[in-house]
Amino acid sequence: MHDTAYTITTQTPRPADYPAYLPAPEGPVMLPSEIPPGVQMVTLPGGIRTLAYTQSPAPSAPVVPVAQPIPTWAKTTALLTPTIGGGIAAAGIGLSYAAPGLIAMSQALWSAVALIAAAAVGVPVLLRLGSAATGTGTTHITQNITASGMFGKANGTINHH
């Protein structure tokens, strides 16, 4: 036996299922399926590839929704809604109190319309009856107007019959 200060090893061939993107192994090869959970193949800054424990990224905190400001138009509408509703309610109450007076007023207006219609028909009839009773006939008035030219002075005569 020889005592030597070094060990002679033979190059191990690349296994068939060893990933092609990894450099050829310099020592015993561990297949990706043999790597334990939490351990990954990493490349160090000097280019050396090695196995290392890696930490999974910490779960981020849940996103808290940020309260959005209320648009101005929504504020204005919200402020006007009770005002408009109150106005409609006040109008309804006012109409309920005014209903008897409105009904009486409409009847009075219909009476006034009937009176005007009767007067429009009755007054001429009464005038004709009155003139026939007195024996006086109707008067006819004839008026003749003449003018010469567009801006000429007009002359006229009036005849009573």
PDB file of C-alpha atoms in Angstrom:
ATOM      1  CA  MET A   1       0.000   0.000   0.000  1.00  0.00           C
ATOM      2  CA  HIS A   2       1.056   3.394  -0.836  1.00  0.00           C
ATOM      3  CA  ASP A   3       0.419   6.316   1.377  1.00  0.00           C
ATOM      4  CA  THR A   4      -0.435   9.300  -0.768  1.00  0.00           C
ATOM      5  CA  ALA A   5      -1.579  12.775   0.188  1.00  0.00           C
ATOM      6  CA  TYR A   6      -4.173  12.917  -2.515  1.00  0.00           C
ATOM      7  CA  THR A   7      -7.129  10.892  -3.680  1.00  0.00           C
ATOM      8  CA  ILE A   8      -7.608   9.875  -7.277  1.00  0.00           C
ATOM      9  CA  THR A   9     -11.193   9.902  -8.483  1.00  0.00           C
ATOM     10  CA  THR A  10     -12.581   9.094 -11.856  1.00  0.00           C
ATOM     11  CA  GLN A  11     -14.949  11.372 -13.708  1.00  0.00           C
ATOM     12  CA  THR A  12     -18.527  10.308 -13.266  1.00  0.00           C
ATOM     13  CA  PRO A  13     -20.595  10.348 -16.414  1.00  0.00           C
ATOM     14  CA  ARG A  14     -23.588  12.716 -16.734  1.00  0.00           C
ATOM     15  CA  PRO A  15     -26.835  10.815 -16.005  1.00  0.00           C
ATOM     16  CA  ALA A  16     -29.416  10.696 -18.825  1.00  0.00           C
ATOM     17  CA  ASP A  17     -32.018  12.718 -16.880  1.00  0.00           C
ATOM     18  CA  TYR A  18     -29.547  15.384 -15.707  1.00  0.00           C
ATOM     19  CA  PRO A  19     -30.690  18.865 -16.981  1.00  0.00           C
ATOM     20  CA  ALA A  20     -28.658  20.000 -19.992  1.00  0.00           C
ATOM     21  CA  TYR A  21     -28.525  23.637 -18.841  1.00  0.00           C
ATOM     22  CA  LEU A  22     -26.451  22.711 -15.768  1.00  0.00           C
ATOM     23  CA  PRO A  23     -22.678  22.396 -16.192  1.00  0.00           C
ATOM     24  CA  ALA A  24     -21.176  18.950 -16.135  1.00  0.00           C
ATOM     25  CA  PRO A  25     -20.908  17.716 -12.577  1.00  0.00           C
ATOM     26  CA  GLU A  26     -17.488  17.620 -11.032  1.00  0.00           C
ATOM     27  CA  GLY A  27     -18.383  15.150  -8.385  1.00  0.00           C
ATOM     28  CA  PRO A  28     -21.265  12.901  -7.507  1.00  0.00           C
ATOM     29  CA  VAL A  29     -24.431  14.169  -9.157  1.00  0.00           C
ATOM     30  CA  MET A  30     -27.715  14.607  -7.294  1.00  0.00           C
ATOM     31  CA  LEU A  31     -30.759  14.393  -9.508  1.00  0.00           C
ATOM     32  CA  PRO A  32     -33.399  17.158  -9.234  1.00  0.00           C
ATOM     33  CA  SER A  33     -35.868  14.624  -7.890  1.00  0.00           C
ATOM     34  CA  GLU A  34     -33.432  13.799  -5.058  1.00  0.00           C
ATOM     35  CA  ILE A  35     -33.134  17.409  -3.840  1.00  0.00           C
ATOM     36  CA  PRO A  36     -35.009  17.745  -0.513  1.00  0.00           C
ATOM     37  CA  PRO A  37     -37.767  20.329  -0.068  1.00  0.00           C
ATOM     38  CA  GLY A  38     -36.550  23.849   0.720  1.00  0.00           C
ATOM     39  CA  VAL A  39     -33.226  23.253  -1.066  1.00  0.00           C
ATOM     40  CA  GLN A  40     -32.520  24.648  -4.530  1.00  0.00           C
ATOM     41  CA  MET A  41     -29.625  24.770  -6.956  1.00  0.00           C
ATOM     42  CA  VAL A  42     -28.253  28.337  -6.885  1.00  0.00           C
ATOM     43  CA  THR A  43     -25.491  30.081  -8.809  1.00  0.00           C
ATOM     44  CA  LEU A  44     -23.167  32.141  -6.671  1.00  0.00           C
ATOM     45  CA  PRO A  45     -21.664  35.429  -7.909  1.00  0.00           C
ATOM     46  CA  GLY A  46     -18.398  33.658  -8.860  1.00  0.00           C
ATOM     47  CA  GLY A  47     -20.313  31.311 -11.193  1.00  0.00           C
ATOM     48  CA  ILE A  48     -20.149  28.292  -8.902  1.00  0.00           C
ATOM     49  CA  ARG A  49     -23.384  26.323  -8.706  1.00  0.00           C
ATOM     50  CA  THR A  50     -24.289  24.785  -5.398  1.00  0.00           C
ATOM     51  CA  LEU A  51     -27.224  23.576  -3.365  1.00  0.00           C
ATOM     52  CA  ALA A  52     -28.580  26.003  -0.779  1.00  0.00           C
ATOM     53  CA  TYR A  53     -31.505  26.425   1.524  1.00  0.00           C
ATOM     54  CA  THR A  54     -33.742  29.184   0.186  1.00  0.00           C
ATOM     55  CA  GLN A  55     -36.487  31.099   1.867  1.00  0.00           C
ATOM     56  CA  SER A  56     -39.759  31.459   0.097  1.00  0.00           C
ATOM     57  CA  PRO A  57     -40.833  35.057  -0.188  1.00  0.00           C
ATOM     58  CA  ALA A  58     -42.814  36.176   2.823  1.00  0.00           C
ATOM     59  CA  PRO A  59     -46.486  36.489   2.051  1.00  0.00           C
ATOM     60  CA  SER A  60     -47.304  40.109   1.498  1.00  0.00           C
ATOM     61  CA  ALA A  61     -49.749  41.781   3.802  1.00  0.00           C
ATOM     62  CA  PRO A  62     -53.299  41.811   2.485  1.00  0.00           C
ATOM     63  CA  VAL A  63     -54.047  44.906   0.487  1.00  0.00           C
ATOM     64  CA  VAL A  64     -56.178  47.253   2.515  1.00  0.00           C
ATOM     65  CA  PRO A  65     -58.605  49.130   0.275  1.00  0.00           C
ATOM     66  CA  VAL A  66     -58.026  52.841   0.324  1.00  0.00           C
ATOM     67  CA  ALA A  67     -61.121  54.893   0.902  1.00  0.00           C
ATOM     68  CA  GLN A  68     -61.958  56.903  -2.201  1.00  0.00           C
ATOM     69  CA  PRO A  69     -63.246  60.455  -1.767  1.00  0.00           C
ATOM     70  CA  ILE A  70     -66.924  60.978  -2.508  1.00  0.00           C
ATOM     71  CA  PRO A  71     -67.434  62.943  -5.741  1.00  0.00           C
ATOM     72  CA  THR A  72     -68.875  66.438  -5.434  1.00  0.00           C
ATOM     73  CA  TRP A  73     -71.874  65.651  -7.634  1.00  0.00           C
ATOM     74  CA  ALA A  74     -72.816  62.790  -5.297  1.00  0.00           C
ATOM     75  CA  LYS A  75     -72.620  65.054  -2.245  1.00  0.00           C
ATOM     76  CA  THR A  76     -74.744  67.700  -3.952  1.00  0.00           C
ATOM     77  CA  THR A  77     -77.343  65.149  -5.016  1.00  0.00           C
ATOM     78  CA  ALA A  78     -77.462  63.654  -1.534  1.00  0.00           C
ATOM     79  CA  LEU A  79     -78.008  67.107  -0.032  1.00  0.00           C
ATOM     80  CA  LEU A  80     -80.697  68.075  -2.553  1.00  0.00           C
ATOM     81  CA  THR A  81     -82.704  64.867  -2.252  1.00  0.00           C
ATOM     82  CA  PRO A  82     -84.310  65.637   1.151  1.00  0.00           C
ATOM     83  CA  THR A  83     -84.989  69.214   0.032  1.00  0.00           C
ATOM     84  CA  ILE A  84     -86.785  68.101  -3.115  1.00  0.00           C
ATOM     85  CA  GLY A  85     -88.673  65.393  -1.237  1.00  0.00           C
ATOM     86  CA  GLY A  86     -89.708  67.900   1.436  1.00  0.00           C
ATOM     87  CA  GLY A  87     -90.910  70.330  -1.241  1.00  0.00           C
ATOM     88  CA  ILE A  88     -93.017  67.652  -2.888  1.00  0.00           C
ATOM     89  CA  ALA A  89     -94.475  66.650   0.493  1.00  0.00           C
ATOM     90  CA  ALA A  90     -95.279  70.300   1.330  1.00  0.00           C
ATOM     91  CA  ALA A  91     -96.965  70.740  -2.067  1.00  0.00           C
ATOM     92  CA  GLY A  92     -99.077  67.646  -1.435  1.00  0.00           C
ATOM     93  CA  ILE A  93    -100.147  68.888   1.986  1.00  0.00           C
ATOM     94  CA  GLY A  94    -100.937  72.320   0.552  1.00  0.00           C
ATOM     95  CA  LEU A  95    -103.063  70.810  -2.198  1.00  0.00           C
ATOM     96  CA  SER A  96    -104.957  68.693   0.295  1.00  0.00           C
ATOM     97  CA  TYR A  97    -105.827  71.834   2.311  1.00  0.00           C
ATOM     98  CA  ALA A  98    -106.619  73.839  -0.823  1.00  0.00           C
ATOM     99  CA  ALA A  99    -108.757  71.144  -2.503  1.00  0.00           C
ATOM    100  CA  PRO A 100    -112.145  72.383  -1.243  1.00  0.00           C
ATOM    101  CA  GLY A 101    -111.329  75.942  -2.290  1.00  0.00           C
ATOM    102  CA  LEU A 102    -110.023  74.789  -5.685  1.00  0.00           C
ATOM    103  CA  ILE A 103    -113.233  72.830  -6.304  1.00  0.00           C
ATOM    104  CA  ALA A 104    -115.363  75.876  -5.404  1.00  0.00           C
ATOM    105  CA  MET A 105    -113.176  78.102  -7.580  1.00  0.00           C
ATOM    106  CA  SER A 106    -113.505  75.784 -10.576  1.00  0.00           C
ATOM    107  CA  GLN A 107    -117.307  75.806 -10.186  1.00  0.00           C
ATOM    108  CA  ALA A 108    -117.229  79.604 -10.019  1.00  0.00           C
ATOM    109  CA  LEU A 109    -115.098  79.760 -13.165  1.00  0.00           C
ATOM    110  CA  TRP A 110    -117.539  77.494 -15.018  1.00  0.00           C
ATOM    111  CA  SER A 111    -120.384  79.763 -13.915  1.00  0.00           C
ATOM    112  CA  ALA A 112    -118.466  82.790 -15.213  1.00  0.00           C
ATOM    113  CA  VAL A 113    -117.881  81.064 -18.555  1.00  0.00           C
ATOM    114  CA  ALA A 114    -121.589  80.266 -18.844  1.00  0.00           C
ATOM    115  CA  LEU A 115    -122.475  83.911 -18.045  1.00  0.00           C
ATOM    116  CA  ILE A 116    -120.072  85.223 -20.698  1.00  0.00           C
ATOM    117  CA  ALA A 117    -121.454  82.805 -23.290  1.00  0.00           C
ATOM    118  CA  ALA A 118    -125.028  83.812 -22.445  1.00  0.00           C
ATOM    119  CA  ALA A 119    -124.129  87.496 -22.694  1.00  0.00           C
ATOM    120  CA  ALA A 120    -122.451  87.019 -26.063  1.00  0.00           C
ATOM    121  CA  VAL A 121    -125.640  85.505 -27.458  1.00  0.00           C
ATOM    122  CA  GLY A 122    -128.257  87.392 -25.434  1.00  0.00           C
ATOM    123  CA  VAL A 123    -127.113  91.026 -25.746  1.00  0.00           C
ATOM    124  CA  PRO A 124    -127.419  91.232 -29.568  1.00  0.00           C
ATOM    125  CA  VAL A 125    -130.809  89.516 -29.420  1.00  0.00           C
ATOM    126  CA  LEU A 126    -132.046  92.010 -26.813  1.00  0.00           C
ATOM    127  CA  LEU A 127    -130.773  94.966 -28.868  1.00  0.00           C
ATOM    128  CA  ARG A 128    -132.618  93.772 -31.967  1.00  0.00           C
ATOM    129  CA  LEU A 129    -135.791  93.219 -30.010  1.00  0.00           C
ATOM    130  CA  GLY A 130    -135.469  96.676 -28.454  1.00  0.00           C
ATOM    131  CA  SER A 131    -135.006  98.458 -31.773  1.00  0.00           C
ATOM    132  CA  ALA A 132    -137.893  96.552 -33.372  1.00  0.00           C
ATOM    133  CA  ALA A 133    -140.222  97.525 -30.498  1.00  0.00           C
ATOM    134  CA  THR A 134    -139.467 101.267 -30.804  1.00  0.00           C
ATOM    135  CA  GLY A 135    -140.033 101.233 -34.533  1.00  0.00           C
ATOM    136  CA  THR A 136    -136.687 102.682 -35.427  1.00  0.00           C
ATOM    137  CA  GLY A 137    -134.775 100.854 -38.121  1.00  0.00           C
ATOM    138  CA  THR A 138    -131.156 100.211 -38.249  1.00  0.00           C
ATOM    139  CA  THR A 139    -128.766 102.899 -39.397  1.00  0.00           C
ATOM    140  CA  HIS A 140    -126.381 102.203 -42.243  1.00  0.00           C
ATOM    141  CA  ILE A 141    -123.180 104.162 -42.562  1.00  0.00           C
ATOM    142  CA  THR A 142    -121.182 104.174 -45.783  1.00  0.00           C
ATOM    143  CA  GLN A 143    -117.696 105.606 -45.962  1.00  0.00           C
ATOM    144  CA  ASN A 144    -115.776 106.275 -49.198  1.00  0.00           C
ATOM    145  CA  ILE A 145    -112.044 107.044 -49.052  1.00  0.00           C
ATOM    146  CA  THR A 146    -109.819 107.909 -52.022  1.00  0.00           C
ATOM    147  CA  ALA A 147    -106.131 108.666 -52.283  1.00  0.00           C
ATOM    148  CA  SER A 148    -103.816 109.404 -55.207  1.00  0.00           C
ATOM    149  CA  GLY A 149    -100.375 107.786 -55.241  1.00  0.00           C
ATOM    150  CA  MET A 150     -98.690 105.814 -52.543  1.00  0.00           C
ATOM    151  CA  PHE A 151     -98.092 108.712 -50.157  1.00  0.00           C
ATOM    152  CA  GLY A 152    -100.839 111.014 -51.425  1.00  0.00           C
ATOM    153  CA  LYS A 153    -103.375 112.788 -49.210  1.00  0.00           C
ATOM    154  CA  ALA A 154    -106.555 110.765 -48.609  1.00  0.00           C
ATOM    155  CA  ASN A 155    -110.078 112.270 -48.923  1.00  0.00           C
ATOM    156  CA  GLY A 156    -113.240 110.630 -47.679  1.00  0.00           C
ATOM    157  CA  THR A 157    -117.004 111.036 -47.378  1.00  0.00           C
ATOM    158  CA  ILE A 158    -119.415 109.558 -44.834  1.00  0.00           C
ATOM    159  CA  ASN A 159    -123.068 108.869 -45.762  1.00  0.00           C
ATOM    160  CA  HIS A 160    -125.839 108.068 -43.243  1.00  0.00           C
ATOM    161  CA  HIS A 161    -128.859 106.138 -44.505  1.00  0.00           C
TER     162      HIS A 161
END
